[in-house]
PDB file of C-alpha atoms and ligand atoms in Angstrom:
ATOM      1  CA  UNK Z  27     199.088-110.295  21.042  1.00  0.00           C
ATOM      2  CA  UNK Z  28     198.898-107.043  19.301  1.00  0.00           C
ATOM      3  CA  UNK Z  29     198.188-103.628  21.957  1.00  0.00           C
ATOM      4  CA  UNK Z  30     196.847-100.913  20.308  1.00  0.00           C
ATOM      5  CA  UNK Z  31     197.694 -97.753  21.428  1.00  0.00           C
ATOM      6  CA  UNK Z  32     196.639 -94.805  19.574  1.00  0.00           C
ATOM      7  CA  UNK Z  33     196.848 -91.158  20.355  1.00  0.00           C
ATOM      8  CA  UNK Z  34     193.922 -89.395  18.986  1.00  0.00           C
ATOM      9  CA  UNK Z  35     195.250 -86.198  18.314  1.00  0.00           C
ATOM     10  CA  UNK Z  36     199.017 -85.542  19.438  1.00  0.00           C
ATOM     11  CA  UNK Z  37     200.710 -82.878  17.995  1.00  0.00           C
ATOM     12  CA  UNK Z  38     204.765 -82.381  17.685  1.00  0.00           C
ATOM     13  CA  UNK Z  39     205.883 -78.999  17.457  1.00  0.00           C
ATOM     14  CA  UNK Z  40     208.993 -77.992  15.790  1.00  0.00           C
ATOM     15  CA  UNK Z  41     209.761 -74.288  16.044  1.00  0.00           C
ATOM     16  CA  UNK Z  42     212.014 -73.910  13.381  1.00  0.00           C
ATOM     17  CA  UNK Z  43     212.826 -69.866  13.771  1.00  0.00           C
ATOM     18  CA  UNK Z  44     211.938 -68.457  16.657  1.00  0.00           C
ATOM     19  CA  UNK Z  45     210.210 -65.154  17.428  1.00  0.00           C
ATOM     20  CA  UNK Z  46     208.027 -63.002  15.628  1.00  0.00           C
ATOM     21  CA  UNK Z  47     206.846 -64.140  12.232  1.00  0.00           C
ATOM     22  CA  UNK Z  48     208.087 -68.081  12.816  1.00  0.00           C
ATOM     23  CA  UNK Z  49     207.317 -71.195  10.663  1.00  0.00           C
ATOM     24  CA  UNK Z  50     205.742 -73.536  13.016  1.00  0.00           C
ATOM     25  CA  UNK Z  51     205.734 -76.776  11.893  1.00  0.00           C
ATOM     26  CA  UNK Z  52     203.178 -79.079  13.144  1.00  0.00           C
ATOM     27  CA  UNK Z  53     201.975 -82.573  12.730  1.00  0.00           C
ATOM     28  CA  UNK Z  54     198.126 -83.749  13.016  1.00  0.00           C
ATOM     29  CA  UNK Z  55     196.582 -87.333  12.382  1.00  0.00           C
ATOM     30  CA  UNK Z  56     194.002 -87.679   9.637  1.00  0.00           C
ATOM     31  CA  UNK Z  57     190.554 -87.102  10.956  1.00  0.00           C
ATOM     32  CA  UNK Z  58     191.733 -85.144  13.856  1.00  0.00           C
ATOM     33  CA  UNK Z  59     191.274 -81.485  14.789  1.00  0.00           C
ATOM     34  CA  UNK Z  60     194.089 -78.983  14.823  1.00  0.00           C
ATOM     35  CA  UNK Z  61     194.440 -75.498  16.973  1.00  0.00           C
ATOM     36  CA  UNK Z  62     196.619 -72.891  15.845  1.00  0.00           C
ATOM     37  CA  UNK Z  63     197.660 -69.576  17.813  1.00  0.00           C
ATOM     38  CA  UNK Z  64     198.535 -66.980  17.554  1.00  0.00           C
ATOM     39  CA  UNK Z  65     200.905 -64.910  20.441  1.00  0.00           C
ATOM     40  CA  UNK Z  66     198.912 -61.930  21.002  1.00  0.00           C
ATOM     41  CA  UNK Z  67     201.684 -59.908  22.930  1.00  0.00           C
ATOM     42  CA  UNK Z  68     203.585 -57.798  20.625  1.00  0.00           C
ATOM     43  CA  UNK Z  69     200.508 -57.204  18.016  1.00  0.00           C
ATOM     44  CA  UNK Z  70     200.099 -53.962  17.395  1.00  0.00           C
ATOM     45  CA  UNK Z  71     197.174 -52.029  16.198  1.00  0.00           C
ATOM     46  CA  UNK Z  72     194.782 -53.603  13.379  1.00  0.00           C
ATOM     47  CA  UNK Z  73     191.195 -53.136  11.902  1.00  0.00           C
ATOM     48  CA  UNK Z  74     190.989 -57.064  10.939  1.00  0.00           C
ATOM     49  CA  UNK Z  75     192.646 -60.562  11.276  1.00  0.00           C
ATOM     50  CA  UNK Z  76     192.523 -63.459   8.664  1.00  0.00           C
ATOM     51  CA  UNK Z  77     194.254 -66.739   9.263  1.00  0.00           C
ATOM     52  CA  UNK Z  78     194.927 -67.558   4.814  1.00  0.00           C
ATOM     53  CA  UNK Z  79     195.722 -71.019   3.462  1.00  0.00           C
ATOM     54  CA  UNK Z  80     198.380 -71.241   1.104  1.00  0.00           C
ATOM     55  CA  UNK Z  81     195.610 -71.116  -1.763  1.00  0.00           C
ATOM     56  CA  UNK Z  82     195.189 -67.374  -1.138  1.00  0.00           C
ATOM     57  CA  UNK Z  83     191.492 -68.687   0.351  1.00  0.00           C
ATOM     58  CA  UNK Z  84     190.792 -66.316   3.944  1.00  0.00           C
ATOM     59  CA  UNK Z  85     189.580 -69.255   5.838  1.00  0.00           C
ATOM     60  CA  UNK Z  86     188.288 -66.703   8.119  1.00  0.00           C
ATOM     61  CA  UNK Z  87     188.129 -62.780   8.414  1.00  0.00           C
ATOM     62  CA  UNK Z  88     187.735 -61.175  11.838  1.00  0.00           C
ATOM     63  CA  UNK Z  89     186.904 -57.386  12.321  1.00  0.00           C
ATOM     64  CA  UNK Z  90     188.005 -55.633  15.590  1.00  0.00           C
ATOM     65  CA  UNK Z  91     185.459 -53.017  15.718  1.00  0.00           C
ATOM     66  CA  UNK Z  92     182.493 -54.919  15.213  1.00  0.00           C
ATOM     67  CA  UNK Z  93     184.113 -58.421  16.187  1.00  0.00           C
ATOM     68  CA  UNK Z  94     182.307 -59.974  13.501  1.00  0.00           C
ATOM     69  CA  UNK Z  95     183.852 -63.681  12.272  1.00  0.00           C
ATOM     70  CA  UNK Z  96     183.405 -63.991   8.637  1.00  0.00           C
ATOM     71  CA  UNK Z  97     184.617 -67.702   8.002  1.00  0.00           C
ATOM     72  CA  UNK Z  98     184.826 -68.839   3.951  1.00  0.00           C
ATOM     73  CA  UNK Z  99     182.076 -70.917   2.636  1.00  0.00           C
ATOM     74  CA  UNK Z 100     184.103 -74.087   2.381  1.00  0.00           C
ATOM     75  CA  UNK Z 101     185.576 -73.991   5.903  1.00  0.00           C
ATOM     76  CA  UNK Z 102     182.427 -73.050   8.040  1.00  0.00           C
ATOM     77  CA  UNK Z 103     181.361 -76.397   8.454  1.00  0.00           C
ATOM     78  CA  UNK Z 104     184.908 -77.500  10.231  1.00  0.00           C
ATOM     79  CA  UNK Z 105     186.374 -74.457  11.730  1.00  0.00           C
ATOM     80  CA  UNK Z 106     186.497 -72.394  15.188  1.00  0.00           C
ATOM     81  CA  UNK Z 107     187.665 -68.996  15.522  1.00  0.00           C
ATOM     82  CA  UNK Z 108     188.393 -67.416  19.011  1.00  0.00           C
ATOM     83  CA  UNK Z 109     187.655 -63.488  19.126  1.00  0.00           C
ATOM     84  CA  UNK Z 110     189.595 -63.373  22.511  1.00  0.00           C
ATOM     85  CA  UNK Z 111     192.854 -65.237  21.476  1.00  0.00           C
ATOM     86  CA  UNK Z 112     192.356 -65.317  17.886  1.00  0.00           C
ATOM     87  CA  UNK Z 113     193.312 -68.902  17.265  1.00  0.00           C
ATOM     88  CA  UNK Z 114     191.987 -71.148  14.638  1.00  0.00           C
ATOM     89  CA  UNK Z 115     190.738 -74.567  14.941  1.00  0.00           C
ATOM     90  CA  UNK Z 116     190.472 -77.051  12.082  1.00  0.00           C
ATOM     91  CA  UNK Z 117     188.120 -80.037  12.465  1.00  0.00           C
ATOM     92  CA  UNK Z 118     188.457 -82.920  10.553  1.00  0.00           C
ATOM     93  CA  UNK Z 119     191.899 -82.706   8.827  1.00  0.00           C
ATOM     94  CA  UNK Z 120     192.534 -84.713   5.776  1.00  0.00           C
ATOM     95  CA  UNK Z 121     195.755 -85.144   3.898  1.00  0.00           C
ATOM     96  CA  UNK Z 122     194.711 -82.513   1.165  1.00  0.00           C
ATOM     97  CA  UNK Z 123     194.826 -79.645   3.996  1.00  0.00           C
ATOM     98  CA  UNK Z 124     198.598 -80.146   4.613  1.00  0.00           C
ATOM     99  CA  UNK Z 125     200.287 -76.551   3.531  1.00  0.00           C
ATOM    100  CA  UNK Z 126     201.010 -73.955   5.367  1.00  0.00           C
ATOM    101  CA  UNK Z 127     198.246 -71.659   7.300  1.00  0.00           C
ATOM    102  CA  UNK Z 128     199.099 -67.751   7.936  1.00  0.00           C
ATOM    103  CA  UNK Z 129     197.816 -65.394  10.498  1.00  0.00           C
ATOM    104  CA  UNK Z 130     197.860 -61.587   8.942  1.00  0.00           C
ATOM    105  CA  UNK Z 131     196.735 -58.327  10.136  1.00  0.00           C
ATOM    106  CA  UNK Z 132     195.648 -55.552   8.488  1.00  0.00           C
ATOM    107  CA  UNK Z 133     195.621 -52.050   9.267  1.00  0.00           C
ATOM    108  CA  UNK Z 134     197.512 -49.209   8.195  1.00  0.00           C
ATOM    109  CA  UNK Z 135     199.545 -51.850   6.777  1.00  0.00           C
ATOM    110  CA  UNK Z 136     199.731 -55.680   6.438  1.00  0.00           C
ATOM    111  CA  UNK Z 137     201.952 -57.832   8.405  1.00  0.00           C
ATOM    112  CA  UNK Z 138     201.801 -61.303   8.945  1.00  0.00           C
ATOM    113  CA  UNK Z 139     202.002 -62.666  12.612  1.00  0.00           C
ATOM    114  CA  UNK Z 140     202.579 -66.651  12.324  1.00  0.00           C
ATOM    115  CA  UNK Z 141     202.719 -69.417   9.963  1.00  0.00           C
ATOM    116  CA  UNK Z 142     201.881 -72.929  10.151  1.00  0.00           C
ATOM    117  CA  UNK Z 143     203.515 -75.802   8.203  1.00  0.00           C
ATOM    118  CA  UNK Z 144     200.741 -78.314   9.156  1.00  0.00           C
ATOM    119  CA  UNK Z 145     201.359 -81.712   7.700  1.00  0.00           C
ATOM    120  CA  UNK Z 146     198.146 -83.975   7.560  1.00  0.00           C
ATOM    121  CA  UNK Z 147     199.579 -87.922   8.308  1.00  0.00           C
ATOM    122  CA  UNK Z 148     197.817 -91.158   9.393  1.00  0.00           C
ATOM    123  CA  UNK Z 149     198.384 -93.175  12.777  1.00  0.00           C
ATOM    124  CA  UNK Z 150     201.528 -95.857  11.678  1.00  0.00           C
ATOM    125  CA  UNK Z 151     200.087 -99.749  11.581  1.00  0.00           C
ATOM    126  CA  UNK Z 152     200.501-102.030  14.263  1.00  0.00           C
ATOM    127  CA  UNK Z 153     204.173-103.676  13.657  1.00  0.00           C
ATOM    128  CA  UNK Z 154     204.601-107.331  12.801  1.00  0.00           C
ATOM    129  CA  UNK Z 155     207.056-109.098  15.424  1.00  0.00           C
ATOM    130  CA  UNK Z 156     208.266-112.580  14.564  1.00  0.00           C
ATOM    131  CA  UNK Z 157     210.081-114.847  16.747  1.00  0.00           C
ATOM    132  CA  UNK Z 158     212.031-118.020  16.632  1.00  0.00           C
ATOM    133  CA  UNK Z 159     213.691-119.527  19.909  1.00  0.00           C
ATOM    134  CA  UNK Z 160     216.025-122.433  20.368  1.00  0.00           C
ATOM    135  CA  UNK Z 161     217.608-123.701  23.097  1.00  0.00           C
ATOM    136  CA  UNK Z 162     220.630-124.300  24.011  1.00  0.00           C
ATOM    137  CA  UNK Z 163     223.521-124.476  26.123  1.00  0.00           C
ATOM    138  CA  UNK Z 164     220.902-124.288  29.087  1.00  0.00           C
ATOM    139  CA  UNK Z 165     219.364-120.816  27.578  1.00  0.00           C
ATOM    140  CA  UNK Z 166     216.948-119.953  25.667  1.00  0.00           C
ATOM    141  CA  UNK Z 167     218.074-118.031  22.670  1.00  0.00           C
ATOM    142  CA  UNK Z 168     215.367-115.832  20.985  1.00  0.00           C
ATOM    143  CA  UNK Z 169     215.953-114.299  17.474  1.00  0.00           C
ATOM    144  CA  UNK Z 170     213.468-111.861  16.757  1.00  0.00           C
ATOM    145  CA  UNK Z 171     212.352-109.789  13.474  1.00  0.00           C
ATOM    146  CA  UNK Z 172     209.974-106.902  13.309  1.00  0.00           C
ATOM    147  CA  UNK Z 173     208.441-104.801  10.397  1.00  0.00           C
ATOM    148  CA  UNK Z 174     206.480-101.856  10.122  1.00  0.00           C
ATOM    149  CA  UNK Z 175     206.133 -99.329   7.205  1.00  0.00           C
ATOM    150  CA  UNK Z 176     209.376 -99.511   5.206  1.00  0.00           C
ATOM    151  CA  UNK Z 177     211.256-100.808   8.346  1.00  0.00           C
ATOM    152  CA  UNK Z 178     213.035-104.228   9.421  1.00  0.00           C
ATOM    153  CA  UNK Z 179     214.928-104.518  12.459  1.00  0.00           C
ATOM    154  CA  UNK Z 180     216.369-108.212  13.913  1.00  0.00           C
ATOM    155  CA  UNK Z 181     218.080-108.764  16.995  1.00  0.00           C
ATOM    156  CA  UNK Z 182     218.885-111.582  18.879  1.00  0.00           C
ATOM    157  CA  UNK Z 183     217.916-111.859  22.653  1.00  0.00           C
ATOM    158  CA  UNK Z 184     219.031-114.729  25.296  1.00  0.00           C
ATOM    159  CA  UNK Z 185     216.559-115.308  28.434  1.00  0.00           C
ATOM    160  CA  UNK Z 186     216.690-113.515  30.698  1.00  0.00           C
ATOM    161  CA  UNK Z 187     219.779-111.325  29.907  1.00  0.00           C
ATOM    162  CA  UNK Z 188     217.933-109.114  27.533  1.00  0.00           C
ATOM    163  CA  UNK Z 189     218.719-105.263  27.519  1.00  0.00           C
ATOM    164  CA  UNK Z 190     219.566-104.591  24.186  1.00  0.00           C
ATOM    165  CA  UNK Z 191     217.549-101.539  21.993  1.00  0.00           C
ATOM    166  CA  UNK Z 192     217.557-101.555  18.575  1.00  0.00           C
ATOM    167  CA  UNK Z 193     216.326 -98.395  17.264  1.00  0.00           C
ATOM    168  CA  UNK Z 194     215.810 -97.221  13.190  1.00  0.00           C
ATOM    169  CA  UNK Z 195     214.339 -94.780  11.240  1.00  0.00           C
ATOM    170  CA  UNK Z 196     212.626 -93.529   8.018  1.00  0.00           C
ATOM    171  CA  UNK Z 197     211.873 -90.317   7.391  1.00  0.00           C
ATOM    172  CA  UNK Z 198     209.124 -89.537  10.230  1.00  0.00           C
ATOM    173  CA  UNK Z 199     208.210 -93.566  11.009  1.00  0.00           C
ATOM    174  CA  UNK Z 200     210.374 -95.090  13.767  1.00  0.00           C
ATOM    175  CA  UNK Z 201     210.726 -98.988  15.147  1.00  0.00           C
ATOM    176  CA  UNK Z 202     211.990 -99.823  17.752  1.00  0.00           C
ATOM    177  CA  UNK Z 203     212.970-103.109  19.350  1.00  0.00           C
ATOM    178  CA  UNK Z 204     213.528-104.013  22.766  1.00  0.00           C
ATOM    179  CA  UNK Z 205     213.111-106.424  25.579  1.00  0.00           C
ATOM    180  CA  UNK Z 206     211.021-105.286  28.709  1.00  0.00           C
ATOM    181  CA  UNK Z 207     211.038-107.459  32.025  1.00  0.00           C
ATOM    182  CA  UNK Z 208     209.305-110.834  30.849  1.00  0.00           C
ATOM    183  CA  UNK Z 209     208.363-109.371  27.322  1.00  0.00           C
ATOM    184  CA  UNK Z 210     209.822-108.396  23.575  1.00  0.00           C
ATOM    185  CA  UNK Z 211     208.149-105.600  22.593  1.00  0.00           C
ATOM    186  CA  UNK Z 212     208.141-103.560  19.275  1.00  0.00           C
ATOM    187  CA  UNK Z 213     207.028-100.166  18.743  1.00  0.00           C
ATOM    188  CA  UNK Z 214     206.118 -98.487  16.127  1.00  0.00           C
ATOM    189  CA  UNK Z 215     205.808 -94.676  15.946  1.00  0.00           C
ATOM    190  CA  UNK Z 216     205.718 -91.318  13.992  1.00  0.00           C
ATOM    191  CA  UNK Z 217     204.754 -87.932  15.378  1.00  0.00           C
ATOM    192  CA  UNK Z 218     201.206 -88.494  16.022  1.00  0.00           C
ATOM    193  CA  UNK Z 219     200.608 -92.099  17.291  1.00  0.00           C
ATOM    194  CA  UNK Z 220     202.637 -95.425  18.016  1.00  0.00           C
ATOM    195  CA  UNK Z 221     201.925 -98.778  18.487  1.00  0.00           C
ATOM    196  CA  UNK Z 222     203.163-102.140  19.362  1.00  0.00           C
ATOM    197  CA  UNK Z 223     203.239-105.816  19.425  1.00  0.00           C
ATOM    198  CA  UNK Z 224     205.004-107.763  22.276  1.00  0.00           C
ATOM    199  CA  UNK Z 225     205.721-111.568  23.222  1.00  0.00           C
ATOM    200  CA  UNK Z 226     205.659-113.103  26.029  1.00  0.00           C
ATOM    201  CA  UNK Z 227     209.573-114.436  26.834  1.00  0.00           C
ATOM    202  CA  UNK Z 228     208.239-116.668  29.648  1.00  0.00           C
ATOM    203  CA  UNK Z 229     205.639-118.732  27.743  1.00  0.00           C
ATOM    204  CA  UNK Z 230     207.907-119.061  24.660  1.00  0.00           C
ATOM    205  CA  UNK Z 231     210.935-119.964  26.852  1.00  0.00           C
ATOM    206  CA  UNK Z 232     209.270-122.476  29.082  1.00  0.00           C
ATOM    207  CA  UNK Z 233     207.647-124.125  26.554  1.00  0.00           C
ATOM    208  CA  UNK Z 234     211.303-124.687  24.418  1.00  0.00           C
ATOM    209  CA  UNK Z 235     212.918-125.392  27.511  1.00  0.00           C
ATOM    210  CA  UNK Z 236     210.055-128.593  28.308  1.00  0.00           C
ATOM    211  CA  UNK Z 237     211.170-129.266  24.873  1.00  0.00           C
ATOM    212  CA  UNK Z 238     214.878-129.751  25.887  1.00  0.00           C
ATOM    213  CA  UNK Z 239     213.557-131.884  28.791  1.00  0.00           C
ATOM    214  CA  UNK Z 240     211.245-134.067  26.044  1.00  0.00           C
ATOM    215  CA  UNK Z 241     214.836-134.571  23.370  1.00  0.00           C
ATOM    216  CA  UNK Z 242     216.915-135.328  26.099  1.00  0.00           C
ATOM    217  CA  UNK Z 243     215.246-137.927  28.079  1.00  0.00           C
TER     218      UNK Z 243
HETATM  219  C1  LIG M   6     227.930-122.126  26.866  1.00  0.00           C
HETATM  220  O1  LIG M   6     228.028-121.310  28.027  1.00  0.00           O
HETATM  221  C2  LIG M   6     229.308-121.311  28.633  1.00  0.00           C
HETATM  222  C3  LIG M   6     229.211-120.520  29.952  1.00  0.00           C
HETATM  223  O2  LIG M   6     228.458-119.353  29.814  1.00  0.00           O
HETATM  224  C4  LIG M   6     230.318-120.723  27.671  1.00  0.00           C
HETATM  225  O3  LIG M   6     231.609-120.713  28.240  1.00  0.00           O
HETATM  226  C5  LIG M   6     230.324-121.528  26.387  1.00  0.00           C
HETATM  227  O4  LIG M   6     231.172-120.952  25.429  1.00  0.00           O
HETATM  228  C6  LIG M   6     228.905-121.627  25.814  1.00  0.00           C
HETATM  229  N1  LIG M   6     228.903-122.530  24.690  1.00  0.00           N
HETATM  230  C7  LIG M   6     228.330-122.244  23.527  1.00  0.00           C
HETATM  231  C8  LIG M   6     228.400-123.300  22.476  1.00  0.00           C
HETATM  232  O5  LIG M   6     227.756-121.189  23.331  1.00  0.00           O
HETATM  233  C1  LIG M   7     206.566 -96.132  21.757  1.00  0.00           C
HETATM  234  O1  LIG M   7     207.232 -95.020  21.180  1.00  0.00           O
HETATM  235  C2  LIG M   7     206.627 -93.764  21.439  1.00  0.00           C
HETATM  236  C3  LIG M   7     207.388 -92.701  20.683  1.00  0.00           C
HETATM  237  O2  LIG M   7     208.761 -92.811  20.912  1.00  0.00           O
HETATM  238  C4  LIG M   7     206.595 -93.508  22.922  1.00  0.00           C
HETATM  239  O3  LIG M   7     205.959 -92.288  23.202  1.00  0.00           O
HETATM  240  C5  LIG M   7     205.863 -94.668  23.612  1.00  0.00           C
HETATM  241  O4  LIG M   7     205.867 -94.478  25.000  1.00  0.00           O
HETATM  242  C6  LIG M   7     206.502 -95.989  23.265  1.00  0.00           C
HETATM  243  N1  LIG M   7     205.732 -97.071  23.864  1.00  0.00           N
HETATM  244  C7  LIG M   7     206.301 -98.131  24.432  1.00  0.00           C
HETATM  245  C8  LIG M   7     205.373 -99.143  25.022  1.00  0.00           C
HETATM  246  O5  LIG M   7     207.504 -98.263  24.470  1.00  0.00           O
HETATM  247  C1  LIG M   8     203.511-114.731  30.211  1.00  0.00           C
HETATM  248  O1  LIG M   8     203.366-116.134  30.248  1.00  0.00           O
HETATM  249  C2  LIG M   8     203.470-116.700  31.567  1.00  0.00           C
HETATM  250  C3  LIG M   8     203.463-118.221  31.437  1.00  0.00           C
HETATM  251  O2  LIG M   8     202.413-118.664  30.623  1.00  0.00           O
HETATM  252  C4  LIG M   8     202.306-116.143  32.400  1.00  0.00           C
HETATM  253  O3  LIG M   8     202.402-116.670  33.714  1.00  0.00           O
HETATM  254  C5  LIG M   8     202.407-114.626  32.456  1.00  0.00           C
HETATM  255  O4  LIG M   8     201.310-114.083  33.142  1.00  0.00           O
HETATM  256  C6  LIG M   8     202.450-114.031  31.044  1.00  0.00           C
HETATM  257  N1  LIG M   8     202.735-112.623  31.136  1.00  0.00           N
HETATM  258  C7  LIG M   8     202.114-111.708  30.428  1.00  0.00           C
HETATM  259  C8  LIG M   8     202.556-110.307  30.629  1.00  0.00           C
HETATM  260  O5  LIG M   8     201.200-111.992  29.656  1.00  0.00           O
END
């Protein structure tokens, strides 16, 4: 039995620099919204505000003194400014928005506050966990195989002395396999959802060990 359990919209932040002026990096799942801020202490005086995509485009443009929000044509549909906080919120995020985003002030001159590395990735797949048991010398022996993405791991668990965790991954996908109380469970994961797919030791040991009973007699 496969459980599904997806995150809607997690986000993993990695502050690579800190202070003033950092690269944030930030992961969002495809389809889901994303909120960038800004940290308003420190900011000193400006006449407007644009957060800028990496194509030069002002998503939006925010003037102090008449706190008018002037967001660009092909963002209006999907995007919230706040005139308190001044943070940006992307709806609907597709792969082809992944770049960075900038927050800049300008005044008597231009500076800008924060940028975003925002990287646009969908939830993993549920893993594939296959099993074969045996047994033998009065336990039952369970070797296991899961896949998901690029990623293999095998191990090999005896009933009910199970504790091993095998762990590997690929770039930003992890698996990992392990053995949980009565269950093996796999779990698949990368920074904004995981799932998994377990097996129930119990049912596949009891019915091997019936077996035994069966070849025996
Ligand atoms: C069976 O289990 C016993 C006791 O745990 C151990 O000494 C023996 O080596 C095992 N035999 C095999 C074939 O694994
Ligand atoms: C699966 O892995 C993710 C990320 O490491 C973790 O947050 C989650 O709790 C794990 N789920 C299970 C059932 O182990
Ligand atoms: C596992 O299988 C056993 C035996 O069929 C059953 O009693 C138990 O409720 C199952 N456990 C889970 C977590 O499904």
């Amino acid at each position: 039995m496969a459980v599904d359990c997806l995150l809607a919209s997690f986000i993993l932040l990695i502050i690579s620099k800190t202070g003033f002026s950092a690269e944030i990096s930030v992961f969002v799942e495809t389809g889901a919204s994303v909120q960038l801020n800004i940290q308003t202490q420190g900011l000193t005086e400006f006449d407007q505000l644009s957060w800028i995509n990496d194509k030069s485009v002002n998503i939006i443009k925010f003037f102090i003194e008449t706190k008018k929000v002037r967001p660009h044509n092909s963002y209006k549909d999907r995007v919230d400014f706040n005139d308190k906080t001044f943070s940006l919120t992307l709806k609907n995020m597709q792969k082809t928005d992944s770049g960075l985003y900038t927050a800049r002030t300008s005044g008597q001159s231009d500076k800008d506050i924060v940028t975003y590395r925002v990287s646009v990735i969908d939830a993993v797949k549920i893993p594939v966990l296959t099993v074969d048991s045996s047994w033998s010398n009065d336990s039952c022996v369970i070797s296991v195989t899961c896949g998901g993405h690029e990623l293999t791991l095998s191990s090999t668990f005896v009933y009910t002395a199970c504790s091993r965790e095998e762990v590997t991954s690929h770039e930003i996908n992890t698996l990992i396999l392990y053995c949980s109380e009565k269950s093996i469970i796999c779990n698949h994961s990368n920074p904004v959802s995981w799932k998994q797919d377990r097996i129930n030791i119990t049912q596949l040991c009891e019915g091997k060990y019936q077996q035994s009973l069966y070849q025996t007699n």
